[in-house]
């Protein structure tokens, strides 16, 4: 049982489930403050929350070389500052359905960059087929939403979110390829503290946030988001650092985020209920993941 709970597949699903829960909390937080400022505070707190759970913290901190700190700063900029800065900016220019589809395409970008930047993570026809099927499932779920309308800002928003996918995928590759000597919790903690602080600083001249006392629901939403990010990113970084885990394969699990997101909406929101289009999209995503995992296991057995 413990072996299954610590397996890459199970932990990847847990991380994706955590990432699917913040949407309602983000909406609450953005009622009271600006996007970049809210994201910055969220990740800064997330990083701080991890610190007490790092065993032998002082010894590990002293053991970090200048090269390790450069990598931590690089990951902080890519995985927190640029990634979420671009995400919040790009999503403002797009209808929600189109934004969801573009974010859902992230596993494809991860596979392409891993193919270009890593020797042991090359594209195969099986992998390409599974990723394209997963993207089709995300598109089906997204097109079922009623907010798909054409606007003049779409080209700019599309460009920003494509850049967001490239930045996020590059960050995943760097974590998997270059940071194996850095303890995952140290990497997750300090990358979020540094990246969050940068977002807060950027938000001041760009958004002019108001530093007011907010209602209780704001702090509850912020607290939940900080906990979710701390747990999910720590899990993800630890998986990227595992021997034999490929960036392209791991990122395909992100296709289940819209499935979890839709299910949570059906359970929590009174005006949301299951529909045929969403269920069809979920089945397509499930088939793509089953297909990829089947061929991966078959390949391992043949070696």
PDB file of C-alpha atoms in Angstrom:
ATOM      1  CA  UNK A   1       0.000   0.000   0.000  1.00  0.00           C
ATOM      2  CA  UNK A   2       2.769   2.481   0.962  1.00  0.00           C
ATOM      3  CA  UNK A   3       4.542   1.707  -2.313  1.00  0.00           C
ATOM      4  CA  UNK A   4       1.437   2.683  -4.274  1.00  0.00           C
ATOM      5  CA  UNK A   5       0.908   5.862  -2.253  1.00  0.00           C
ATOM      6  CA  UNK A   6       4.477   6.925  -3.016  1.00  0.00           C
ATOM      7  CA  UNK A   7       4.335   5.962  -6.692  1.00  0.00           C
ATOM      8  CA  UNK A   8       4.929   8.635  -9.326  1.00  0.00           C
ATOM      9  CA  UNK A   9       1.458   8.188 -10.838  1.00  0.00           C
ATOM     10  CA  UNK A  10      -0.375   8.529  -7.506  1.00  0.00           C
ATOM     11  CA  UNK A  11       1.608  11.583  -6.377  1.00  0.00           C
ATOM     12  CA  UNK A  12       1.203  13.233  -9.800  1.00  0.00           C
ATOM     13  CA  UNK A  13      -2.576  12.773  -9.502  1.00  0.00           C
ATOM     14  CA  UNK A  14      -2.511  14.263  -5.981  1.00  0.00           C
ATOM     15  CA  UNK A  15      -0.581  17.315  -7.235  1.00  0.00           C
ATOM     16  CA  UNK A  16      -3.036  17.789 -10.124  1.00  0.00           C
ATOM     17  CA  UNK A  17      -6.005  17.465  -7.744  1.00  0.00           C
ATOM     18  CA  UNK A  18      -4.495  20.181  -5.549  1.00  0.00           C
ATOM     19  CA  UNK A  19      -3.947  22.429  -8.581  1.00  0.00           C
ATOM     20  CA  UNK A  20      -7.607  21.960  -9.599  1.00  0.00           C
ATOM     21  CA  UNK A  21      -8.991  23.376  -6.326  1.00  0.00           C
ATOM     22  CA  UNK A  22      -7.829  27.027  -6.318  1.00  0.00           C
ATOM     23  CA  UNK A  23     -10.186  28.527  -8.929  1.00  0.00           C
ATOM     24  CA  UNK A  24     -12.913  29.602  -6.479  1.00  0.00           C
ATOM     25  CA  UNK A  25     -10.328  30.917  -4.002  1.00  0.00           C
ATOM     26  CA  UNK A  26      -8.601  32.948  -6.749  1.00  0.00           C
ATOM     27  CA  UNK A  27     -11.925  34.559  -7.688  1.00  0.00           C
ATOM     28  CA  UNK A  28     -12.490  35.517  -4.042  1.00  0.00           C
ATOM     29  CA  UNK A  29      -8.993  36.977  -3.668  1.00  0.00           C
ATOM     30  CA  UNK A  30      -9.194  39.021  -6.868  1.00  0.00           C
ATOM     31  CA  UNK A  31     -12.288  40.813  -5.568  1.00  0.00           C
ATOM     32  CA  UNK A  32     -10.038  42.626  -3.107  1.00  0.00           C
ATOM     33  CA  UNK A  33      -6.642  43.016  -4.782  1.00  0.00           C
ATOM     34  CA  UNK A  34      -4.797  42.914  -8.105  1.00  0.00           C
ATOM     35  CA  UNK A  35      -3.720  39.693  -9.900  1.00  0.00           C
ATOM     36  CA  UNK A  36       0.086  39.966  -9.747  1.00  0.00           C
ATOM     37  CA  UNK A  37       0.040  41.272  -6.188  1.00  0.00           C
ATOM     38  CA  UNK A  38      -2.275  38.474  -5.041  1.00  0.00           C
ATOM     39  CA  UNK A  39      -0.180  35.820  -6.795  1.00  0.00           C
ATOM     40  CA  UNK A  40       3.022  37.242  -5.310  1.00  0.00           C
ATOM     41  CA  UNK A  41       1.703  37.206  -1.743  1.00  0.00           C
ATOM     42  CA  UNK A  42       0.323  33.689  -2.287  1.00  0.00           C
ATOM     43  CA  UNK A  43       3.634  32.205  -3.423  1.00  0.00           C
ATOM     44  CA  UNK A  44       5.735  34.135  -0.916  1.00  0.00           C
ATOM     45  CA  UNK A  45       3.634  32.651   1.914  1.00  0.00           C
ATOM     46  CA  UNK A  46       3.720  29.198   0.252  1.00  0.00           C
ATOM     47  CA  UNK A  47       7.504  29.239   0.309  1.00  0.00           C
ATOM     48  CA  UNK A  48       7.546  30.241   3.979  1.00  0.00           C
ATOM     49  CA  UNK A  49       5.127  27.424   4.866  1.00  0.00           C
ATOM     50  CA  UNK A  50       7.566  24.788   3.569  1.00  0.00           C
ATOM     51  CA  UNK A  51      10.538  25.998   5.672  1.00  0.00           C
ATOM     52  CA  UNK A  52       9.509  24.328   8.990  1.00  0.00           C
ATOM     53  CA  UNK A  53       9.165  20.967   7.209  1.00  0.00           C
ATOM     54  CA  UNK A  54      12.727  20.884   5.858  1.00  0.00           C
ATOM     55  CA  UNK A  55      14.807  18.450   7.967  1.00  0.00           C
ATOM     56  CA  UNK A  56      18.337  19.607   8.849  1.00  0.00           C
ATOM     57  CA  UNK A  57      17.476  22.971   7.312  1.00  0.00           C
ATOM     58  CA  UNK A  58      20.608  24.905   8.365  1.00  0.00           C
ATOM     59  CA  UNK A  59      22.980  22.157   7.232  1.00  0.00           C
ATOM     60  CA  UNK A  60      21.268  21.875   3.846  1.00  0.00           C
ATOM     61  CA  UNK A  61      21.289  25.642   3.426  1.00  0.00           C
ATOM     62  CA  UNK A  62      25.034  25.824   4.164  1.00  0.00           C
ATOM     63  CA  UNK A  63      25.612  23.018   1.661  1.00  0.00           C
ATOM     64  CA  UNK A  64      24.216  25.012  -1.255  1.00  0.00           C
ATOM     65  CA  UNK A  65      26.837  26.222  -3.725  1.00  0.00           C
ATOM     66  CA  UNK A  66      26.697  29.471  -5.703  1.00  0.00           C
ATOM     67  CA  UNK A  67      25.690  27.356  -8.727  1.00  0.00           C
ATOM     68  CA  UNK A  68      22.760  25.935  -6.735  1.00  0.00           C
ATOM     69  CA  UNK A  69      21.586  29.432  -5.784  1.00  0.00           C
ATOM     70  CA  UNK A  70      21.766  30.511  -9.436  1.00  0.00           C
ATOM     71  CA  UNK A  71      19.573  27.546 -10.369  1.00  0.00           C
ATOM     72  CA  UNK A  72      17.117  28.343  -7.563  1.00  0.00           C
ATOM     73  CA  UNK A  73      16.816  31.940  -8.813  1.00  0.00           C
ATOM     74  CA  UNK A  74      16.416  30.680 -12.386  1.00  0.00           C
ATOM     75  CA  UNK A  75      13.621  28.316 -11.338  1.00  0.00           C
ATOM     76  CA  UNK A  76      12.031  31.097  -9.236  1.00  0.00           C
ATOM     77  CA  UNK A  77      11.859  33.410 -12.241  1.00  0.00           C
ATOM     78  CA  UNK A  78      10.635  30.758 -14.678  1.00  0.00           C
ATOM     79  CA  UNK A  79       8.254  28.736 -12.483  1.00  0.00           C
ATOM     80  CA  UNK A  80       6.814  31.561 -10.376  1.00  0.00           C
ATOM     81  CA  UNK A  81       7.495  35.129 -11.529  1.00  0.00           C
ATOM     82  CA  UNK A  82       7.299  34.790 -15.324  1.00  0.00           C
ATOM     83  CA  UNK A  83       4.916  31.801 -15.354  1.00  0.00           C
ATOM     84  CA  UNK A  84       2.209  33.347 -13.186  1.00  0.00           C
ATOM     85  CA  UNK A  85       2.854  36.888 -14.406  1.00  0.00           C
ATOM     86  CA  UNK A  86       2.198  35.750 -17.977  1.00  0.00           C
ATOM     87  CA  UNK A  87      -0.721  33.538 -16.906  1.00  0.00           C
ATOM     88  CA  UNK A  88      -2.639  36.286 -15.096  1.00  0.00           C
ATOM     89  CA  UNK A  89      -1.877  38.801 -17.843  1.00  0.00           C
ATOM     90  CA  UNK A  90      -2.793  36.519 -20.750  1.00  0.00           C
ATOM     91  CA  UNK A  91      -5.987  35.156 -19.223  1.00  0.00           C
ATOM     92  CA  UNK A  92      -7.375  38.721 -19.014  1.00  0.00           C
ATOM     93  CA  UNK A  93      -7.290  39.030 -22.815  1.00  0.00           C
ATOM     94  CA  UNK A  94      -9.148  35.785 -23.568  1.00  0.00           C
ATOM     95  CA  UNK A  95     -12.543  34.181 -23.015  1.00  0.00           C
ATOM     96  CA  UNK A  96     -12.276  31.518 -20.310  1.00  0.00           C
ATOM     97  CA  UNK A  97     -12.815  28.575 -22.662  1.00  0.00           C
ATOM     98  CA  UNK A  98      -9.985  29.555 -25.014  1.00  0.00           C
ATOM     99  CA  UNK A  99      -7.682  30.294 -22.077  1.00  0.00           C
ATOM    100  CA  UNK A 100      -8.417  26.840 -20.629  1.00  0.00           C
ATOM    101  CA  UNK A 101      -7.579  25.189 -23.951  1.00  0.00           C
ATOM    102  CA  UNK A 102      -4.255  26.999 -24.266  1.00  0.00           C
ATOM    103  CA  UNK A 103      -3.258  26.194 -20.680  1.00  0.00           C
ATOM    104  CA  UNK A 104      -4.325  22.609 -21.355  1.00  0.00           C
ATOM    105  CA  UNK A 105      -1.797  22.455 -24.198  1.00  0.00           C
ATOM    106  CA  UNK A 106       1.110  22.763 -21.740  1.00  0.00           C
ATOM    107  CA  UNK A 107       2.003  19.034 -21.855  1.00  0.00           C
ATOM    108  CA  UNK A 108       2.664  19.340 -25.600  1.00  0.00           C
ATOM    109  CA  UNK A 109       5.104  22.205 -25.044  1.00  0.00           C
ATOM    110  CA  UNK A 110       6.757  20.247 -22.211  1.00  0.00           C
ATOM    111  CA  UNK A 111       7.232  17.243 -24.513  1.00  0.00           C
ATOM    112  CA  UNK A 112       8.717  19.382 -27.312  1.00  0.00           C
ATOM    113  CA  UNK A 113      11.156  21.201 -25.017  1.00  0.00           C
ATOM    114  CA  UNK A 114      12.141  17.964 -23.271  1.00  0.00           C
ATOM    115  CA  UNK A 115      12.813  16.446 -26.713  1.00  0.00           C
ATOM    116  CA  UNK A 116      15.054  19.400 -27.605  1.00  0.00           C
ATOM    117  CA  UNK A 117      16.807  19.862 -24.238  1.00  0.00           C
ATOM    118  CA  UNK A 118      17.122  16.333 -22.767  1.00  0.00           C
ATOM    119  CA  UNK A 119      18.874  13.314 -24.253  1.00  0.00           C
ATOM    120  CA  UNK A 120      16.689  10.692 -22.538  1.00  0.00           C
ATOM    121  CA  UNK A 121      13.259  12.216 -23.212  1.00  0.00           C
ATOM    122  CA  UNK A 122      12.587  11.995 -26.931  1.00  0.00           C
ATOM    123  CA  UNK A 123       9.251  12.217 -28.706  1.00  0.00           C
ATOM    124  CA  UNK A 124       7.624   9.014 -29.964  1.00  0.00           C
ATOM    125  CA  UNK A 125       4.503   8.495 -32.046  1.00  0.00           C
ATOM    126  CA  UNK A 126       2.776   6.940 -29.026  1.00  0.00           C
ATOM    127  CA  UNK A 127       3.580   9.944 -26.864  1.00  0.00           C
ATOM    128  CA  UNK A 128       2.511  12.433 -29.552  1.00  0.00           C
ATOM    129  CA  UNK A 129      -0.777  10.548 -30.093  1.00  0.00           C
ATOM    130  CA  UNK A 130      -1.546  10.459 -26.368  1.00  0.00           C
ATOM    131  CA  UNK A 131      -0.762  14.164 -25.924  1.00  0.00           C
ATOM    132  CA  UNK A 132      -2.887  15.170 -28.934  1.00  0.00           C
ATOM    133  CA  UNK A 133      -5.760  13.035 -27.610  1.00  0.00           C
ATOM    134  CA  UNK A 134      -5.426  14.689 -24.197  1.00  0.00           C
ATOM    135  CA  UNK A 135      -5.489  18.130 -25.827  1.00  0.00           C
ATOM    136  CA  UNK A 136      -8.610  17.112 -27.765  1.00  0.00           C
ATOM    137  CA  UNK A 137     -10.271  16.174 -24.480  1.00  0.00           C
ATOM    138  CA  UNK A 138      -9.371  19.543 -22.934  1.00  0.00           C
ATOM    139  CA  UNK A 139     -10.772  21.321 -26.031  1.00  0.00           C
ATOM    140  CA  UNK A 140     -14.046  19.372 -25.809  1.00  0.00           C
ATOM    141  CA  UNK A 141     -14.476  20.278 -22.131  1.00  0.00           C
ATOM    142  CA  UNK A 142     -13.565  23.934 -22.781  1.00  0.00           C
ATOM    143  CA  UNK A 143     -15.841  24.337 -25.811  1.00  0.00           C
ATOM    144  CA  UNK A 144     -18.734  23.147 -23.681  1.00  0.00           C
ATOM    145  CA  UNK A 145     -18.506  26.386 -21.717  1.00  0.00           C
ATOM    146  CA  UNK A 146     -20.797  29.263 -22.665  1.00  0.00           C
ATOM    147  CA  UNK A 147     -18.205  32.029 -22.585  1.00  0.00           C
ATOM    148  CA  UNK A 148     -16.479  31.263 -25.901  1.00  0.00           C
ATOM    149  CA  UNK A 149     -16.779  34.575 -27.756  1.00  0.00           C
ATOM    150  CA  UNK A 150     -14.466  36.280 -30.233  1.00  0.00           C
ATOM    151  CA  UNK A 151     -12.733  39.495 -29.125  1.00  0.00           C
ATOM    152  CA  UNK A 152     -10.098  41.755 -30.659  1.00  0.00           C
ATOM    153  CA  UNK A 153      -7.653  40.980 -27.820  1.00  0.00           C
ATOM    154  CA  UNK A 154      -7.510  37.246 -28.625  1.00  0.00           C
ATOM    155  CA  UNK A 155      -4.238  37.304 -30.695  1.00  0.00           C
ATOM    156  CA  UNK A 156      -2.372  39.079 -27.876  1.00  0.00           C
ATOM    157  CA  UNK A 157      -3.785  36.751 -25.223  1.00  0.00           C
ATOM    158  CA  UNK A 158      -2.949  33.663 -27.309  1.00  0.00           C
ATOM    159  CA  UNK A 159       0.645  34.856 -27.746  1.00  0.00           C
ATOM    160  CA  UNK A 160       1.067  35.526 -24.014  1.00  0.00           C
ATOM    161  CA  UNK A 161      -0.315  32.119 -22.999  1.00  0.00           C
ATOM    162  CA  UNK A 162       1.833  30.304 -25.567  1.00  0.00           C
ATOM    163  CA  UNK A 163       4.852  32.079 -24.058  1.00  0.00           C
ATOM    164  CA  UNK A 164       3.519  31.055 -20.619  1.00  0.00           C
ATOM    165  CA  UNK A 165       3.515  27.396 -21.726  1.00  0.00           C
ATOM    166  CA  UNK A 166       7.069  27.662 -23.064  1.00  0.00           C
ATOM    167  CA  UNK A 167       8.318  29.278 -19.842  1.00  0.00           C
ATOM    168  CA  UNK A 168       6.601  26.695 -17.621  1.00  0.00           C
ATOM    169  CA  UNK A 169       7.882  23.787 -19.704  1.00  0.00           C
ATOM    170  CA  UNK A 170      11.427  25.164 -19.693  1.00  0.00           C
ATOM    171  CA  UNK A 171      11.240  25.444 -15.910  1.00  0.00           C
ATOM    172  CA  UNK A 172      10.186  21.782 -15.669  1.00  0.00           C
ATOM    173  CA  UNK A 173      13.103  20.711 -17.861  1.00  0.00           C
ATOM    174  CA  UNK A 174      15.611  22.705 -15.801  1.00  0.00           C
ATOM    175  CA  UNK A 175      14.284  21.237 -12.529  1.00  0.00           C
ATOM    176  CA  UNK A 176      14.512  17.688 -13.934  1.00  0.00           C
ATOM    177  CA  UNK A 177      17.881  18.129 -15.644  1.00  0.00           C
ATOM    178  CA  UNK A 178      19.945  20.490 -13.496  1.00  0.00           C
ATOM    179  CA  UNK A 179      18.702  20.561  -9.882  1.00  0.00           C
ATOM    180  CA  UNK A 180      19.099  16.960  -8.698  1.00  0.00           C
ATOM    181  CA  UNK A 181      21.688  18.029  -6.100  1.00  0.00           C
ATOM    182  CA  UNK A 182      19.283  20.561  -4.549  1.00  0.00           C
ATOM    183  CA  UNK A 183      16.828  19.088  -1.970  1.00  0.00           C
ATOM    184  CA  UNK A 184      13.295  19.392  -3.479  1.00  0.00           C
ATOM    185  CA  UNK A 185      11.861  21.223  -0.453  1.00  0.00           C
ATOM    186  CA  UNK A 186      14.706  23.755  -0.473  1.00  0.00           C
ATOM    187  CA  UNK A 187      14.160  24.298  -4.205  1.00  0.00           C
ATOM    188  CA  UNK A 188      10.371  24.614  -3.870  1.00  0.00           C
ATOM    189  CA  UNK A 189      10.548  26.886  -0.826  1.00  0.00           C
ATOM    190  CA  UNK A 190      13.137  29.398  -1.974  1.00  0.00           C
ATOM    191  CA  UNK A 191      11.965  29.465  -5.589  1.00  0.00           C
ATOM    192  CA  UNK A 192       8.495  30.489  -4.368  1.00  0.00           C
ATOM    193  CA  UNK A 193       9.806  32.988  -1.799  1.00  0.00           C
ATOM    194  CA  UNK A 194      12.054  34.682  -4.385  1.00  0.00           C
ATOM    195  CA  UNK A 195       9.535  34.380  -7.243  1.00  0.00           C
ATOM    196  CA  UNK A 196       6.680  35.636  -5.068  1.00  0.00           C
ATOM    197  CA  UNK A 197       8.711  38.604  -3.830  1.00  0.00           C
ATOM    198  CA  UNK A 198       9.513  39.521  -7.446  1.00  0.00           C
ATOM    199  CA  UNK A 199       5.804  39.406  -8.369  1.00  0.00           C
ATOM    200  CA  UNK A 200       4.953  41.694  -5.442  1.00  0.00           C
ATOM    201  CA  UNK A 201       7.638  44.185  -6.515  1.00  0.00           C
ATOM    202  CA  UNK A 202       6.471  44.093 -10.144  1.00  0.00           C
ATOM    203  CA  UNK A 203       2.850  44.630  -9.079  1.00  0.00           C
ATOM    204  CA  UNK A 204       3.613  47.942  -7.338  1.00  0.00           C
ATOM    205  CA  UNK A 205       4.449  50.032 -10.465  1.00  0.00           C
ATOM    206  CA  UNK A 206       2.188  48.005 -12.787  1.00  0.00           C
ATOM    207  CA  UNK A 207      -0.980  47.598 -10.709  1.00  0.00           C
ATOM    208  CA  UNK A 208      -0.704  50.119  -7.830  1.00  0.00           C
ATOM    209  CA  UNK A 209      -2.328  47.701  -5.341  1.00  0.00           C
ATOM    210  CA  UNK A 210      -4.100  49.062  -2.264  1.00  0.00           C
ATOM    211  CA  UNK A 211      -2.683  47.734   1.015  1.00  0.00           C
ATOM    212  CA  UNK A 212      -5.937  47.563   2.975  1.00  0.00           C
ATOM    213  CA  UNK A 213      -7.374  45.270   5.626  1.00  0.00           C
ATOM    214  CA  UNK A 214      -9.646  42.829   3.790  1.00  0.00           C
ATOM    215  CA  UNK A 215     -12.634  40.710   4.903  1.00  0.00           C
ATOM    216  CA  UNK A 216     -12.070  37.274   6.436  1.00  0.00           C
ATOM    217  CA  UNK A 217     -12.916  35.434   3.183  1.00  0.00           C
ATOM    218  CA  UNK A 218      -9.872  37.031   1.514  1.00  0.00           C
ATOM    219  CA  UNK A 219      -7.480  35.639   4.135  1.00  0.00           C
ATOM    220  CA  UNK A 220      -9.156  32.212   4.084  1.00  0.00           C
ATOM    221  CA  UNK A 221      -8.781  32.107   0.282  1.00  0.00           C
ATOM    222  CA  UNK A 222      -5.163  33.286   0.492  1.00  0.00           C
ATOM    223  CA  UNK A 223      -4.365  30.709   3.166  1.00  0.00           C
ATOM    224  CA  UNK A 224      -5.857  27.853   1.145  1.00  0.00           C
ATOM    225  CA  UNK A 225      -4.011  28.917  -2.015  1.00  0.00           C
ATOM    226  CA  UNK A 226      -0.719  29.160  -0.133  1.00  0.00           C
ATOM    227  CA  UNK A 227      -1.150  25.657   1.344  1.00  0.00           C
ATOM    228  CA  UNK A 228      -2.134  24.167  -2.033  1.00  0.00           C
ATOM    229  CA  UNK A 229       0.865  25.695  -3.805  1.00  0.00           C
ATOM    230  CA  UNK A 230       3.282  24.605  -1.064  1.00  0.00           C
ATOM    231  CA  UNK A 231       2.089  20.992  -1.247  1.00  0.00           C
ATOM    232  CA  UNK A 232       1.623  20.681  -5.022  1.00  0.00           C
ATOM    233  CA  UNK A 233       4.898  22.307  -6.066  1.00  0.00           C
ATOM    234  CA  UNK A 234       6.921  20.369  -3.475  1.00  0.00           C
ATOM    235  CA  UNK A 235       5.412  17.108  -4.776  1.00  0.00           C
ATOM    236  CA  UNK A 236       5.990  18.093  -8.423  1.00  0.00           C
ATOM    237  CA  UNK A 237       9.632  19.114  -7.924  1.00  0.00           C
ATOM    238  CA  UNK A 238      10.342  15.889  -6.032  1.00  0.00           C
ATOM    239  CA  UNK A 239       8.824  13.868  -8.914  1.00  0.00           C
ATOM    240  CA  UNK A 240      10.838  15.770 -11.526  1.00  0.00           C
ATOM    241  CA  UNK A 241      13.975  14.848  -9.582  1.00  0.00           C
ATOM    242  CA  UNK A 242      13.230  11.114  -9.489  1.00  0.00           C
ATOM    243  CA  UNK A 243      15.366   8.721 -11.491  1.00  0.00           C
ATOM    244  CA  UNK A 244      13.593   7.470 -14.600  1.00  0.00           C
ATOM    245  CA  UNK A 245      10.828  10.111 -14.522  1.00  0.00           C
ATOM    246  CA  UNK A 246      10.524  11.913 -17.850  1.00  0.00           C
ATOM    247  CA  UNK A 247       9.309  15.504 -18.071  1.00  0.00           C
ATOM    248  CA  UNK A 248       7.049  14.743 -21.054  1.00  0.00           C
ATOM    249  CA  UNK A 249       5.345  11.746 -19.408  1.00  0.00           C
ATOM    250  CA  UNK A 250       4.887  13.462 -16.039  1.00  0.00           C
ATOM    251  CA  UNK A 251       3.304  16.561 -17.600  1.00  0.00           C
ATOM    252  CA  UNK A 252       0.637  14.502 -19.371  1.00  0.00           C
ATOM    253  CA  UNK A 253      -0.976  14.019 -15.952  1.00  0.00           C
ATOM    254  CA  UNK A 254      -1.870  17.729 -16.061  1.00  0.00           C
ATOM    255  CA  UNK A 255      -4.624  16.810 -18.509  1.00  0.00           C
ATOM    256  CA  UNK A 256      -6.670  15.636 -15.511  1.00  0.00           C
ATOM    257  CA  UNK A 257      -6.677  19.115 -13.922  1.00  0.00           C
ATOM    258  CA  UNK A 258      -9.733  20.256 -15.973  1.00  0.00           C
ATOM    259  CA  UNK A 259     -11.461  16.974 -15.068  1.00  0.00           C
ATOM    260  CA  UNK A 260     -10.965  17.614 -11.362  1.00  0.00           C
ATOM    261  CA  UNK A 261     -11.862  21.289 -11.863  1.00  0.00           C
ATOM    262  CA  UNK A 262     -15.167  20.409 -13.545  1.00  0.00           C
ATOM    263  CA  UNK A 263     -16.044  17.809 -10.893  1.00  0.00           C
ATOM    264  CA  UNK A 264     -15.314  20.257  -8.066  1.00  0.00           C
ATOM    265  CA  UNK A 265     -17.509  22.891  -9.783  1.00  0.00           C
ATOM    266  CA  UNK A 266     -20.353  20.359 -10.089  1.00  0.00           C
ATOM    267  CA  UNK A 267     -20.081  19.529  -6.395  1.00  0.00           C
ATOM    268  CA  UNK A 268     -19.734  23.074  -5.039  1.00  0.00           C
ATOM    269  CA  UNK A 269     -21.476  25.524  -7.407  1.00  0.00           C
ATOM    270  CA  UNK A 270     -25.299  25.417  -7.420  1.00  0.00           C
ATOM    271  CA  UNK A 271     -25.623  26.407 -11.112  1.00  0.00           C
ATOM    272  CA  UNK A 272     -23.088  23.807 -12.371  1.00  0.00           C
ATOM    273  CA  UNK A 273     -24.055  20.240 -13.310  1.00  0.00           C
ATOM    274  CA  UNK A 274     -22.593  17.410 -15.427  1.00  0.00           C
ATOM    275  CA  UNK A 275     -23.195  17.644 -19.175  1.00  0.00           C
ATOM    276  CA  UNK A 276     -22.601  15.269 -22.068  1.00  0.00           C
ATOM    277  CA  UNK A 277     -19.850  17.357 -23.735  1.00  0.00           C
ATOM    278  CA  UNK A 278     -17.770  17.564 -20.537  1.00  0.00           C
ATOM    279  CA  UNK A 279     -18.138  13.846 -19.850  1.00  0.00           C
ATOM    280  CA  UNK A 280     -17.097  13.057 -23.439  1.00  0.00           C
ATOM    281  CA  UNK A 281     -13.992  15.241 -23.032  1.00  0.00           C
ATOM    282  CA  UNK A 282     -13.150  13.486 -19.763  1.00  0.00           C
ATOM    283  CA  UNK A 283     -13.404  10.066 -21.404  1.00  0.00           C
ATOM    284  CA  UNK A 284     -11.043  11.173 -24.187  1.00  0.00           C
ATOM    285  CA  UNK A 285      -8.504  12.422 -21.615  1.00  0.00           C
ATOM    286  CA  UNK A 286      -8.817   9.212 -19.591  1.00  0.00           C
ATOM    287  CA  UNK A 287      -8.194   7.132 -22.724  1.00  0.00           C
ATOM    288  CA  UNK A 288      -5.101   9.183 -23.638  1.00  0.00           C
ATOM    289  CA  UNK A 289      -3.586   8.682 -20.166  1.00  0.00           C
ATOM    290  CA  UNK A 290      -4.390   4.967 -20.107  1.00  0.00           C
ATOM    291  CA  UNK A 291      -2.840   4.564 -23.551  1.00  0.00           C
ATOM    292  CA  UNK A 292       0.367   6.373 -22.604  1.00  0.00           C
ATOM    293  CA  UNK A 293       0.759   4.478 -19.321  1.00  0.00           C
ATOM    294  CA  UNK A 294       0.097   1.150 -21.028  1.00  0.00           C
ATOM    295  CA  UNK A 295       2.826   1.715 -23.625  1.00  0.00           C
ATOM    296  CA  UNK A 296       5.245   3.072 -20.997  1.00  0.00           C
ATOM    297  CA  UNK A 297       4.842  -0.066 -18.858  1.00  0.00           C
ATOM    298  CA  UNK A 298       5.156  -2.278 -21.923  1.00  0.00           C
ATOM    299  CA  UNK A 299       8.388  -0.521 -22.864  1.00  0.00           C
ATOM    300  CA  UNK A 300       9.810  -0.937 -19.329  1.00  0.00           C
ATOM    301  CA  UNK A 301       9.041  -4.689 -19.348  1.00  0.00           C
ATOM    302  CA  UNK A 302      10.826  -5.109 -22.691  1.00  0.00           C
ATOM    303  CA  UNK A 303      14.037  -3.497 -21.385  1.00  0.00           C
TER     304      UNK A 303
END
